[in-house]
Coordinates of C-alpha atoms in Angstrom, one line a residue:
M1169 CA -16.7 -32.8 23.9
T1170 CA -17.8 -30.9 20.6
E1171 CA -17.1 -33.2 17.6
E1172 CA -13.9 -31.7 15.2
V1173 CA -15.3 -29.9 12.2
K1174 CA -13.5 -30.6 9.3
I1175 CA -13.9 -27.5 6.5
Q1176 CA -11.9 -27.4 3.4
P1177 CA -10.2 -24.0 3.0
L1178 CA -10.8 -21.6 0.0
T1179 CA -8.2 -22.3 -2.8
E1180 CA -9.4 -19.1 -4.4
R1181 CA -6.4 -16.7 -4.1
Q1182 CA -6.3 -14.6 -6.9
N1183 CA -8.9 -12.6 -7.3
V1184 CA -9.4 -11.2 -3.9
S1185 CA -10.2 -7.4 -4.7
Y1186 CA -13.0 -8.6 -6.2
A1187 CA -15.0 -8.7 -3.1
L1188 CA -13.1 -5.5 -1.7
S1189 CA -15.2 -2.0 -1.4
G1190 CA -15.5 0.4 0.8
T1191 CA -15.5 4.5 1.3
D1192 CA -12.9 6.3 2.3
D1193 CA -12.6 9.4 4.9
V1194 CA -13.5 11.8 2.5
G1195 CA -16.6 9.8 1.2
R1196 CA -15.7 8.8 -2.3
K1197 CA -16.8 5.0 -2.5
I1198 CA -14.8 2.4 -3.9
E1199 CA -16.6 -0.6 -5.6
P1200 CA -15.4 -4.0 -5.9
A1201 CA -13.5 -5.0 -8.7
G1202 CA -13.9 -7.0 -11.3
E1203 CA -12.5 -8.7 -14.7
A1204 CA -10.2 -6.2 -16.4
T1205 CA -11.6 -4.3 -19.3
N1206 CA -8.2 -4.1 -20.9
D1207 CA -4.6 -5.0 -20.8
R1208 CA -3.1 -2.2 -18.7
L1209 CA -0.8 -2.4 -15.7
V1210 CA -0.1 -0.5 -12.9
G1211 CA 3.0 -0.1 -10.8
I1212 CA 4.6 1.5 -7.8
F1213 CA 8.0 3.2 -7.1
Y1214 CA 9.1 1.7 -3.8
V1215 CA 11.7 2.6 -1.4
L1216 CA 14.4 -0.1 0.2
W1217 CA 16.6 2.3 2.1
L1218 CA 14.4 3.6 5.4
G1219 CA 17.0 2.5 8.0
N1220 CA 19.6 1.0 5.9
D1221 CA 21.0 4.4 3.9
Y1222 CA 25.0 5.0 4.2
S1223 CA 27.3 7.1 3.1
D1224 CA 30.2 6.1 0.5
E1225 CA 32.7 5.8 4.0
G1226 CA 29.9 4.1 5.8
E1227 CA 28.5 6.7 7.9
P1228 CA 24.7 6.1 8.8
Y1229 CA 22.0 9.0 7.1
F1230 CA 19.6 7.6 9.7
D1231 CA 21.3 8.8 12.6
G1232 CA 18.1 10.0 15.1
I1233 CA 14.7 11.0 14.6
Y1234 CA 14.4 13.9 13.2
D1235 CA 10.6 14.4 12.4
I1236 CA 9.9 17.9 10.6
S1237 CA 6.3 18.6 11.7
K1238 CA 7.2 18.1 15.4
M1239 CA 10.3 20.3 15.0
D1240 CA 10.4 24.0 15.4
F1241 CA 10.9 25.4 12.1
N1242 CA 14.1 27.5 12.9
T1243 CA 16.0 24.2 14.2
V1244 CA 14.5 22.6 11.0
F1245 CA 16.0 25.2 8.8
S1246 CA 19.0 27.0 10.8
G1247 CA 22.7 26.0 9.9
S1248 CA 22.9 25.6 13.5
G1249 CA 20.1 23.3 14.2
S1250 CA 19.5 19.7 13.3
P1251 CA 22.4 17.9 11.6
F1252 CA 23.2 18.2 7.8
L1253 CA 23.7 14.8 5.7
K1254 CA 20.9 13.3 8.2
H1255 CA 17.6 12.2 7.0
H1256 CA 14.7 14.3 8.6
F1257 CA 11.3 12.9 8.1
Y1258 CA 8.6 15.2 6.8
A1259 CA 6.1 12.9 9.5
E1260 CA 5.6 10.0 11.1
P1261 CA 4.4 7.2 9.2
L1262 CA 1.7 5.0 10.5
F1263 CA 3.7 2.1 11.2
G1264 CA 6.6 4.2 12.8
Y1265 CA 9.7 5.2 12.0
Y1266 CA 10.3 1.7 10.6
N1267 CA 13.5 0.3 9.2
M1268 CA 12.8 -1.8 6.0
Q1269 CA 14.0 -4.8 7.4
D1270 CA 10.8 -5.2 9.4
Y1271 CA 9.4 -8.4 8.2
W1272 CA 5.8 -6.9 10.0
V1273 CA 6.0 -3.9 8.0
V1274 CA 6.9 -5.2 4.9
E1275 CA 4.5 -8.1 5.0
R1276 CA 1.6 -5.5 5.4
H1277 CA 3.1 -3.4 2.4
V1278 CA 2.7 -6.2 0.3
Q1279 CA -1.0 -7.4 1.6
M1280 CA -2.3 -3.9 0.5
F1281 CA -0.6 -4.1 -2.8
I1282 CA -2.5 -7.3 -3.6
A1283 CA -5.9 -5.7 -2.4
A1284 CA -5.1 -2.7 -4.4
G1285 CA -4.5 -4.5 -7.7
I1286 CA -0.9 -3.3 -8.3
D1287 CA 1.2 -5.5 -11.0
F1288 CA 4.6 -4.8 -10.4
L1289 CA 6.9 -3.0 -8.0
G1290 CA 9.5 -0.3 -9.5
I1291 CA 12.4 -0.9 -6.7
D1292 CA 14.6 2.3 -5.9
A1293 CA 18.4 1.3 -7.1
T1294 CA 18.8 4.8 -8.6
N1295 CA 21.8 5.8 -6.2
N1296 CA 24.7 3.9 -5.1
N1297 CA 23.3 0.7 -3.3
I1298 CA 20.9 -2.3 -4.2
Y1299 CA 20.3 -2.7 -0.3
K1300 CA 20.6 -6.5 0.3
G1301 CA 19.4 -7.0 3.6
P1302 CA 16.1 -5.6 2.7
L1303 CA 15.3 -6.4 -0.8
T1304 CA 15.8 -9.9 0.6
I1305 CA 13.1 -9.5 2.9
L1306 CA 10.4 -8.3 0.6
L1307 CA 11.8 -11.4 -2.0
E1308 CA 10.9 -13.6 0.8
I1309 CA 7.1 -12.3 1.8
L1310 CA 6.6 -11.7 -1.7
E1311 CA 7.5 -15.3 -2.9
K1312 CA 5.5 -16.6 0.5
Y1313 CA 2.5 -14.8 -0.5
R1314 CA 2.7 -16.5 -4.6
L1315 CA 3.0 -20.0 -3.4
E1316 CA -0.2 -19.3 -1.2
G1317 CA -2.2 -18.2 -4.8
Y1318 CA -2.5 -14.7 -4.3
K1319 CA -1.4 -12.4 -7.5
V1320 CA 1.6 -10.7 -6.0
P1321 CA 3.1 -7.7 -7.6
K1322 CA 6.1 -8.4 -9.7
I1323 CA 9.4 -6.9 -9.5
M1324 CA 11.7 -4.6 -11.6
F1325 CA 14.2 -2.2 -10.5
L1326 CA 15.3 1.4 -11.5
T1327 CA 18.9 2.4 -11.5
N1328 CA 20.5 5.5 -12.7
T1329 CA 23.8 6.9 -10.8
N1330 CA 26.6 4.8 -11.9
S1331 CA 24.0 2.4 -13.4
H1332 CA 26.1 -0.1 -15.2
E1333 CA 27.2 -0.7 -11.6
R1334 CA 24.0 -1.1 -10.1
V1335 CA 22.6 -3.7 -12.7
Q1336 CA 26.2 -5.6 -12.1
Q1337 CA 25.0 -6.1 -8.9
L1338 CA 21.2 -7.0 -9.5
Y1339 CA 21.9 -9.5 -12.0
D1340 CA 24.7 -11.1 -9.5
F1341 CA 22.6 -10.9 -6.7
I1342 CA 19.2 -12.3 -8.3
Y1343 CA 19.1 -13.0 -12.1
K1344 CA 22.6 -14.6 -12.9
D1345 CA 21.2 -18.0 -11.2
N1346 CA 17.0 -17.2 -12.1
R1347 CA 16.9 -16.5 -8.3
Y1348 CA 13.0 -15.7 -7.7
Q1349 CA 12.7 -16.2 -11.5
E1350 CA 8.5 -16.3 -11.0
L1351 CA 8.6 -12.8 -9.6
W1352 CA 10.6 -10.8 -12.4
F1353 CA 8.6 -8.0 -14.5
T1354 CA 8.5 -9.7 -17.8
D1355 CA 5.8 -8.2 -20.0
T1356 CA 6.2 -7.9 -23.4
D1357 CA 5.6 -4.4 -24.0
E1358 CA 3.3 -4.3 -26.9
G1359 CA 5.8 -6.4 -28.8
R1360 CA 9.0 -4.5 -27.9
N1361 CA 10.2 -7.2 -25.1
P1362 CA 9.4 -10.3 -27.5
D1363 CA 11.2 -13.1 -25.6
G1364 CA 10.0 -11.7 -22.0
K1365 CA 12.7 -10.9 -20.3
P1366 CA 13.3 -9.1 -17.1
W1367 CA 12.7 -5.2 -17.2
L1368 CA 15.2 -3.0 -15.9
T1369 CA 16.0 0.6 -16.5
M1370 CA 19.7 2.1 -17.0
R1371 CA 21.4 5.0 -18.8
S1372 CA 21.5 3.8 -22.0
E1373 CA 24.7 5.1 -22.8
Q1374 CA 26.3 2.7 -20.0
Q1375 CA 25.0 -0.4 -21.2
V1376 CA 28.4 -0.7 -23.4
Y1377 CA 30.2 -1.2 -19.8
L1378 CA 28.3 -4.5 -19.2
P1379 CA 29.0 -7.8 -20.1
K1380 CA 27.2 -9.5 -22.9
A1381 CA 25.7 -11.7 -20.8
V1382 CA 24.7 -9.2 -18.5
R1383 CA 22.9 -6.7 -21.1
D1384 CA 21.2 -10.1 -23.3
K1385 CA 19.6 -11.0 -19.9
F1386 CA 17.4 -7.8 -19.5
Y1387 CA 14.9 -5.8 -21.4
F1388 CA 16.3 -2.8 -20.9
R1389 CA 13.9 1.2 -20.6
D1390 CA 15.9 4.0 -20.5
S1391 CA 15.9 5.8 -17.4
Q1392 CA 14.2 8.9 -17.8
W1393 CA 14.5 12.1 -15.4
P1394 CA 12.2 14.8 -15.4
N1395 CA 14.2 17.5 -16.7
E1396 CA 16.1 15.7 -19.3
P1397 CA 14.8 16.0 -22.9
F1398 CA 12.0 13.3 -23.5
K1399 CA 12.5 9.9 -24.5
D1400 CA 10.0 7.9 -26.3
N1401 CA 11.8 4.7 -24.6
G1402 CA 12.0 6.3 -21.2
F1403 CA 10.5 5.1 -18.0
P1404 CA 9.3 8.4 -16.1
W1405 CA 8.9 8.0 -12.4
I1406 CA 7.7 11.8 -12.1
E1407 CA 6.8 14.6 -14.8
Y1408 CA 7.5 18.5 -14.4
E1409 CA 4.9 19.0 -17.4
R1410 CA 1.2 18.9 -17.2
P1411 CA -0.4 16.6 -18.7
Q1412 CA 1.9 14.3 -18.5
P1413 CA 3.5 12.7 -21.8
V1414 CA 3.6 9.0 -22.5
H1415 CA 6.6 7.2 -23.3
N1416 CA 6.0 4.2 -25.5
G1417 CA 2.7 3.3 -22.8
V1418 CA 4.1 3.9 -20.0
I1419 CA 2.9 7.1 -18.1
S1420 CA 3.9 8.7 -14.7
V1421 CA 1.2 9.4 -12.0
S1422 CA 2.8 10.7 -9.3
V1423 CA 1.1 12.4 -5.6
A1424 CA 3.2 15.3 -6.2
Q1425 CA 6.1 17.3 -8.3
N1426 CA 9.2 18.9 -7.1
S1427 CA 9.0 20.6 -9.7
G1428 CA 11.3 23.3 -8.2
M1429 CA 13.7 20.8 -7.5
H1430 CA 13.7 21.6 -3.7
M1431 CA 10.8 21.0 -1.9
S1432 CA 11.9 22.9 0.8
N1433 CA 11.4 26.4 -0.9
S1434 CA 7.6 26.2 -0.9
V1435 CA 7.9 25.6 2.7
Q1436 CA 11.1 28.2 4.0
F1437 CA 10.2 31.0 1.8
K1438 CA 6.5 30.1 1.3
E1439 CA 6.2 33.9 2.6
S1440 CA 8.5 35.3 -0.5
P1441 CA 11.5 37.5 0.6
N1442 CA 11.3 38.7 -2.9
D1443 CA 9.2 38.8 -6.0
I1444 CA 9.9 34.7 -6.9
D1445 CA 6.9 32.8 -5.8
Y1446 CA 8.5 29.7 -4.1
Y1447 CA 5.3 28.4 -2.7
N1448 CA 4.0 27.5 -6.3
Q1449 CA 7.5 26.8 -7.5
N1450 CA 6.6 23.0 -6.5
W1451 CA 3.2 21.3 -6.9
G1452 CA 1.8 19.7 -4.0
R1453 CA -0.5 17.5 -2.9
G1454 CA -3.4 20.1 -3.6
Y1455 CA -2.1 21.6 -6.2
T1456 CA -4.5 21.7 -9.6
T1457 CA -4.0 23.2 -13.6
E1458 CA -5.3 26.2 -12.4
G1459 CA -1.6 26.8 -11.3
K1460 CA -1.4 27.2 -7.4
N1461 CA -0.7 25.1 -4.3
N1462 CA -4.6 24.8 -2.3
E1463 CA -3.9 23.5 1.1
E1464 CA -8.1 22.6 1.1
L1465 CA -7.6 20.0 -1.5
I1466 CA -4.9 17.9 0.4
D1467 CA -6.7 15.9 1.8
E1468 CA -8.7 14.9 -1.3
G1469 CA -5.5 14.4 -3.3
A1470 CA -6.2 17.3 -5.7
N1471 CA -2.9 16.8 -7.8
F1472 CA -2.8 12.9 -7.9
Q1473 CA -6.7 13.0 -9.1
E1474 CA -5.3 15.0 -12.0
Q1475 CA -2.4 12.9 -12.7
W1476 CA -4.8 10.0 -12.6
D1477 CA -7.2 11.5 -14.5
V1478 CA -4.8 12.3 -17.9
A1479 CA -3.8 8.3 -17.0
I1480 CA -7.1 7.2 -17.5
Q1481 CA -8.3 9.2 -20.6
S1482 CA -4.9 8.5 -22.4
Q1483 CA -5.6 6.7 -25.6
D1484 CA -1.4 5.7 -25.5
A1485 CA -1.0 4.7 -22.1
R1486 CA -1.1 1.3 -20.9
I1487 CA 1.0 1.0 -18.0
A1488 CA 0.8 3.8 -15.1
F1489 CA 3.5 4.1 -12.9
I1490 CA 3.1 5.8 -9.5
L1491 CA 5.0 7.7 -7.7
E1492 CA 5.0 6.5 -4.7
W1493 CA 5.3 4.1 -1.8
N1494 CA 7.3 4.8 1.2
E1495 CA 9.9 7.5 0.8
W1496 CA 9.1 9.7 3.9
A1497 CA 12.7 11.1 4.3
A1498 CA 15.2 13.5 2.7
L1499 CA 18.7 14.4 3.6
K1500 CA 19.0 17.8 5.0
L1501 CA 21.2 19.8 2.1
A1502 CA 23.0 23.2 1.6
T1503 CA 23.2 24.9 -1.8
E1504 CA 22.4 27.8 -3.4
V1505 CA 18.8 28.8 -4.3
V1506 CA 17.8 31.8 -7.0
G1507 CA 17.4 34.9 -4.8
I1508 CA 18.1 33.7 -1.8
G1509 CA 21.8 32.6 -1.5
N1510 CA 23.4 29.4 -0.1
T1511 CA 20.4 28.0 2.3
V1512 CA 18.9 24.4 4.3
V1513 CA 16.9 22.7 1.6
F1514 CA 15.2 19.1 1.2
F1515 CA 14.7 18.0 -1.9
D1516 CA 11.8 15.5 -2.5
C1517 CA 9.7 15.8 0.9
V1518 CA 9.9 18.3 3.6
T1519 CA 6.2 18.7 5.0
P1520 CA 2.9 16.8 4.6
E1521 CA 2.0 19.1 1.7
F1522 CA 5.0 18.4 -0.3
S1523 CA 5.8 15.2 0.0
R1524 CA 4.4 11.9 -2.3
D1525 CA 4.0 9.3 -0.3
I1526 CA 1.0 7.2 -0.5
E1527 CA 1.5 4.7 2.4
P1528 CA -1.0 5.8 5.3
I1529 CA 0.3 8.4 7.7
S1530 CA -0.3 9.0 11.4
G1531 CA -2.5 11.8 11.2
F1532 CA -3.3 14.0 8.9
F1533 CA -4.8 12.4 5.9
G1534 CA -4.4 9.0 6.9
D1535 CA -5.2 6.2 4.2
N1536 CA -6.7 9.0 1.9
Y1537 CA -4.3 8.6 -0.9
Y1538 CA -4.0 4.8 -0.5
M1539 CA -7.9 4.5 -1.2
Q1540 CA -7.9 6.8 -3.7
M1541 CA -5.2 4.8 -5.7
I1542 CA -7.6 1.6 -5.2
K1543 CA -10.2 3.4 -6.7
N1544 CA -8.0 4.8 -9.8
I1545 CA -6.6 2.0 -10.5
R1546 CA -9.7 -0.1 -11.0
E1547 CA -10.4 2.9 -13.3
F1548 CA -7.6 2.7 -14.9
K1549 CA -7.6 -0.9 -16.2
G1550 CA -11.9 -0.9 -16.4
Q1551 CA -12.7 -3.2 -13.2
S1552 CA -15.9 -2.6 -12.2
G1553 CA -17.5 -5.6 -9.9
S1554 CA -20.8 -6.5 -7.9
G1555 CA -19.3 -8.6 -4.8
I1556 CA -19.6 -12.1 -3.9
S1557 CA -23.3 -13.4 -4.3
V1558 CA -24.3 -15.4 -1.4
E1559 CA -25.2 -19.0 -1.5
T1560 CA -28.0 -20.6 -0.4
V1561 CA -27.4 -23.7 1.5
A1562 CA -28.5 -25.9 4.9
L1563 CA -27.1 -24.9 7.7
Q1564 CA -27.8 -25.3 11.2
A1565 CA -27.6 -22.3 14.4
D1566 CA -26.2 -24.7 17.0
K1567 CA -24.0 -26.9 14.9
I1568 CA -21.0 -26.0 12.4
S1569 CA -21.8 -28.2 9.7
E1570 CA -19.7 -29.8 7.1
N1571 CA -22.5 -28.5 4.9
W1572 CA -19.9 -25.5 4.6
N1573 CA -17.8 -27.4 2.3
V1574 CA -19.9 -26.7 -0.3
V1575 CA -20.0 -22.7 0.5
Q1576 CA -18.3 -20.6 -1.8
S1577 CA -19.5 -17.4 -1.2
G1578 CA -16.6 -16.1 0.9
V1579 CA -12.9 -14.9 0.5
A1580 CA -9.6 -15.6 1.7
D1581 CA -7.8 -13.1 4.0
F1582 CA -4.1 -13.2 4.7
A1583 CA -2.5 -15.3 7.3
G1584 CA 0.6 -13.0 8.7
Q1585 CA 3.6 -12.4 11.2
K1586 CA 1.5 -12.3 14.5
T1587 CA 3.7 -10.6 16.5
R1588 CA 5.9 -7.3 15.9
D1589 CA 9.7 -6.7 17.4
F1590 CA 12.0 -5.1 15.7
I1591 CA 14.7 -1.7 16.0
N1592 CA 13.1 1.8 14.5
C1593 CA 15.2 3.2 11.1
D1594 CA 18.2 4.4 13.3
G1595 CA 18.5 1.6 15.9
S1596 CA 17.6 3.8 18.8
G1597 CA 14.4 1.7 19.7
R1598 CA 12.2 -1.3 18.9
Y1599 CA 8.6 -1.4 17.8
Q1600 CA 6.9 -4.8 19.6
N1601 CA 3.4 -5.9 18.4
T1602 CA 1.4 -8.2 20.3
T1603 CA -2.0 -7.1 20.1
K1604 CA -3.1 -9.9 17.5
R1605 CA -4.8 -12.8 19.1
N1606 CA -6.8 -14.6 16.4
D1607 CA -5.5 -14.5 12.8
I1608 CA -8.9 -14.1 10.8
V1609 CA -8.1 -16.1 7.7
E1610 CA -11.3 -17.0 5.9
V1611 CA -14.6 -15.6 6.0
R1612 CA -17.8 -17.2 4.5
V1613 CA -21.5 -16.0 4.4
A1614 CA -24.5 -18.0 3.5
Q1615 CA -28.3 -17.7 3.9
D1616 CA -31.5 -19.6 3.8
N1617 CA -35.3 -18.0 3.6
S1618 CA -34.7 -16.4 7.1
N1619 CA -31.0 -15.7 8.4
Y1620 CA -27.4 -14.9 7.4
Y1621 CA -24.9 -17.2 8.5
F1622 CA -21.4 -16.1 8.9
L1623 CA -18.2 -18.3 9.2
L1624 CA -15.0 -17.0 10.5
T1625 CA -11.9 -19.4 10.3
A1626 CA -9.0 -18.5 12.3
N1627 CA -5.3 -19.6 11.7
E1628 CA -5.4 -21.5 14.8
E1629 CA -7.9 -22.4 17.8
I1630 CA -10.2 -19.2 18.7
T1631 CA -9.2 -18.2 22.0
V1632 CA -11.5 -17.9 25.1
A1633 CA -14.2 -15.3 24.6
D1634 CA -12.6 -12.2 26.2
G1635 CA -14.1 -8.4 26.0
S1636 CA -16.1 -6.8 23.5
E1637 CA -13.2 -6.5 20.6
W1638 CA -13.5 -10.4 21.0
M1639 CA -14.4 -11.9 17.3
N1640 CA -16.8 -9.1 16.1
L1641 CA -18.7 -8.5 13.0
W1642 CA -19.3 -5.4 11.1
L1643 CA -22.1 -4.5 8.9
K1644 CA -22.5 -1.7 6.6
T1645 CA -25.7 -2.2 5.0
S1646 CA -27.1 1.3 4.0
E1647 CA -25.5 3.6 1.0
S1648 CA -24.7 6.1 4.2
T1649 CA -20.9 7.3 4.3
D1650 CA -21.2 7.2 7.8
G1651 CA -19.6 3.8 8.8
Y1652 CA -20.9 1.0 9.8
D1653 CA -25.2 0.3 10.8
F1654 CA -24.6 -3.0 12.8
V1655 CA -21.6 -4.7 15.0
I1656 CA -22.4 -8.1 16.2
N1657 CA -20.7 -9.7 19.0
R1658 CA -19.2 -6.5 21.6
S1659 CA -21.5 -8.7 24.5
R1660 CA -22.2 -12.0 24.5
E1661 CA -24.1 -14.9 26.9
N1662 CA -25.5 -17.9 27.0
G1663 CA -24.4 -18.6 23.0
K1664 CA -26.2 -15.5 22.3
A1665 CA -23.8 -12.5 20.9
S1666 CA -25.2 -9.3 20.7
V1667 CA -26.5 -7.5 17.5
E1668 CA -26.4 -3.8 18.1
K1669 CA -27.5 -0.7 15.9
L1670 CA -24.5 1.7 15.0
V1671 CA -25.7 5.6 15.1
G1672 CA -23.2 8.2 15.0
G1673 CA -20.6 6.1 16.5
N1674 CA -23.2 5.1 19.7
G1675 CA -24.6 1.2 19.6
E1676 CA -28.0 0.1 20.5
T1677 CA -28.9 -3.3 21.0
V1678 CA -31.5 -4.2 19.2
G1679 CA -31.3 -7.8 19.4
D1680 CA -29.3 -11.0 19.3
A1681 CA -27.6 -14.0 17.3
E1682 CA -26.6 -17.2 17.6
Y1683 CA -22.9 -18.1 18.1
I1684 CA -20.9 -21.5 18.3
V1685 CA -17.6 -21.9 18.3
N1686 CA -15.8 -25.2 17.1
G1687 CA -11.6 -25.2 17.3
K1688 CA -10.5 -22.5 14.5
Y1689 CA -14.4 -22.0 13.4
I1690 CA -17.0 -19.4 14.8
Q1691 CA -20.5 -19.2 13.4
F1692 CA -23.2 -16.4 13.7
T1693 CA -26.6 -16.8 12.7
V1694 CA -28.4 -13.6 12.4
T1695 CA -32.1 -13.5 11.0
K1696 CA -32.4 -11.0 8.0
L1697 CA -35.2 -9.1 9.4
L1698 CA -33.1 -7.8 12.6
L1699 CA -30.6 -6.5 9.8
G1700 CA -33.6 -4.9 7.5
A1701 CA -33.5 -7.5 4.9
P1702 CA -30.6 -5.9 3.0
A1703 CA -30.1 -6.9 -0.6
S1704 CA -26.3 -6.0 -0.2
F1705 CA -24.2 -5.5 2.6
E1706 CA -20.6 -4.8 3.3
L1707 CA -18.6 -7.1 6.0
K1708 CA -15.6 -6.8 7.9
A1709 CA -14.5 -9.2 10.6
T1710 CA -12.2 -7.7 13.6
D1711 CA -10.6 -9.2 16.6
N1712 CA -9.1 -6.9 19.5
V1713 CA -9.6 -3.8 17.5
D1714 CA -11.4 -0.6 18.8
L1715 CA -11.9 0.8 15.2
L1716 CA -14.7 3.1 16.9
A1717 CA -12.4 5.0 18.7
D1718 CA -9.7 4.8 15.8
V1719 CA -10.3 3.2 12.3
M1720 CA -6.8 3.7 11.6
S1721 CA -6.3 0.9 14.1
L1722 CA -7.5 -1.5 11.8
Y1723 CA -3.9 -1.2 10.4
T1724 CA -2.1 -1.4 13.5
T1725 CA -4.2 -3.3 16.0
G1726 CA -5.1 -6.7 16.5
D1727 CA -6.3 -8.7 12.8
S1728 CA -9.3 -7.6 10.5
A1729 CA -10.5 -9.1 7.0
P1730 CA -10.0 -7.8 5.1
Y1731 CA -7.3 -5.8 6.2
G1732 CA -7.4 -2.0 7.1
R1733 CA -10.5 0.0 5.8
L1734 CA -11.8 -1.9 3.2
N1735 CA -14.9 -4.4 3.3
Y1736 CA -16.1 -7.5 1.5
L1737 CA -19.1 -6.7 -0.3
F1738 CA -22.1 -9.7 -0.5
T1739 CA -24.8 -9.9 -2.4
K1740 CA -28.1 -11.8 -2.0

């Protein structure tokens, strides 16, 4: 019987992004973060209402799955086609047409925010609801990861319609009794908030309707709509001006802009029936300062990048507020359009080109915008790192030694909910996912003169070896943007795991690695020469993921450390 080994878990959680690197689908390289060289902060607009949006009379706005990308044009834009006053998705999110009370989904959002370095969430309460159900789920997850030691995003709320009513609701639900106080966004705003009160935005003229106890609780920024006059103290969520202005240190960075009010005009009347250029009235994902939309620039996020470039180069911007993470749907409405008359409209999103979400999408541009966001957050904050330096320690290939306790060259990975089982946005079906077998919660790397040693720790005892996708290691040892150079353990025999060199997605076995399992630990020992003796390498550990078939399965299937397309960077 193998003696149980006792290895103390890594305690560092705050600097998880310092190890993360990667390359996105258009070849952009993301370097590891380092200590920030300035005091800049980044927030993101976050929506709670998916699957939880109702009219004042209680009628559900999510009633049927209407995905414009999968529907006939005439069905969408006809008064007799799909129903009015129902939400229509512009495309399918990677996690499906989900409900924001789906814990599995919201937890992945939080993990992605932590990895990206998001400092706070600007939660959408601009309409007539604060969405207590989804909000409770979000707060519970943020608090869970905070208590585990991770640097989680703080929370603030944006209010607008009947602003004083929303503020009172939020006060009663969270702030009155100091619930989740450690999650409040309380930045001093360069001395304008000297007492560190929690931030909110609201209509300034409605503050008089609030009781003094409520007014005194918060630090207020003015609700700033893009078609309103500039407010010094405004908190912008989007701008219809290029380059975007700075409001007392806060600048909007948006993926696209509905500068023509109805995003749908740029789609429905792309071929204009008159002399009005409806297509370029709205600034889609491929829009640039050349003054026109360009479909060829959508995948790379040309519009988003221009917004980031302004923010990064600004001498006055200290807080970048990103629009947005997860809107996904808009109500089908009817209104007057200049030069057209009364017609079908969708205000904020209608197609992948004319939409504003960063959360990964099924198909289309995948996770490009998420990766692009990470790259720019690091540049905005002046963060540049070199990854994790591999420590030299005496270890054994045939035994998992407690000498691993002195090894700090590693990263703690998220331990998340193992299965998914929740209704979709309109309750017409359920999403179920039981593909996670081994939840990898830690990766360590050590070396001696001849070998690299890799130790993976799972949350529970590792399952019996099963198939080619069981407990794989993927290594990128070159500067190529074409994926990984080696994969370890797609086959195994007699304590030896295969080492395959990958070329064009095909693997050729070039040697083997010794491996050993002890409870929740698995150790691989690989000679440096077999890997080409790299001075540095990117590393990913996976279980039950066929990433060569679909790299986006890193977000949806099995487990990967780190989560998604990112890797850990290790250096000699």
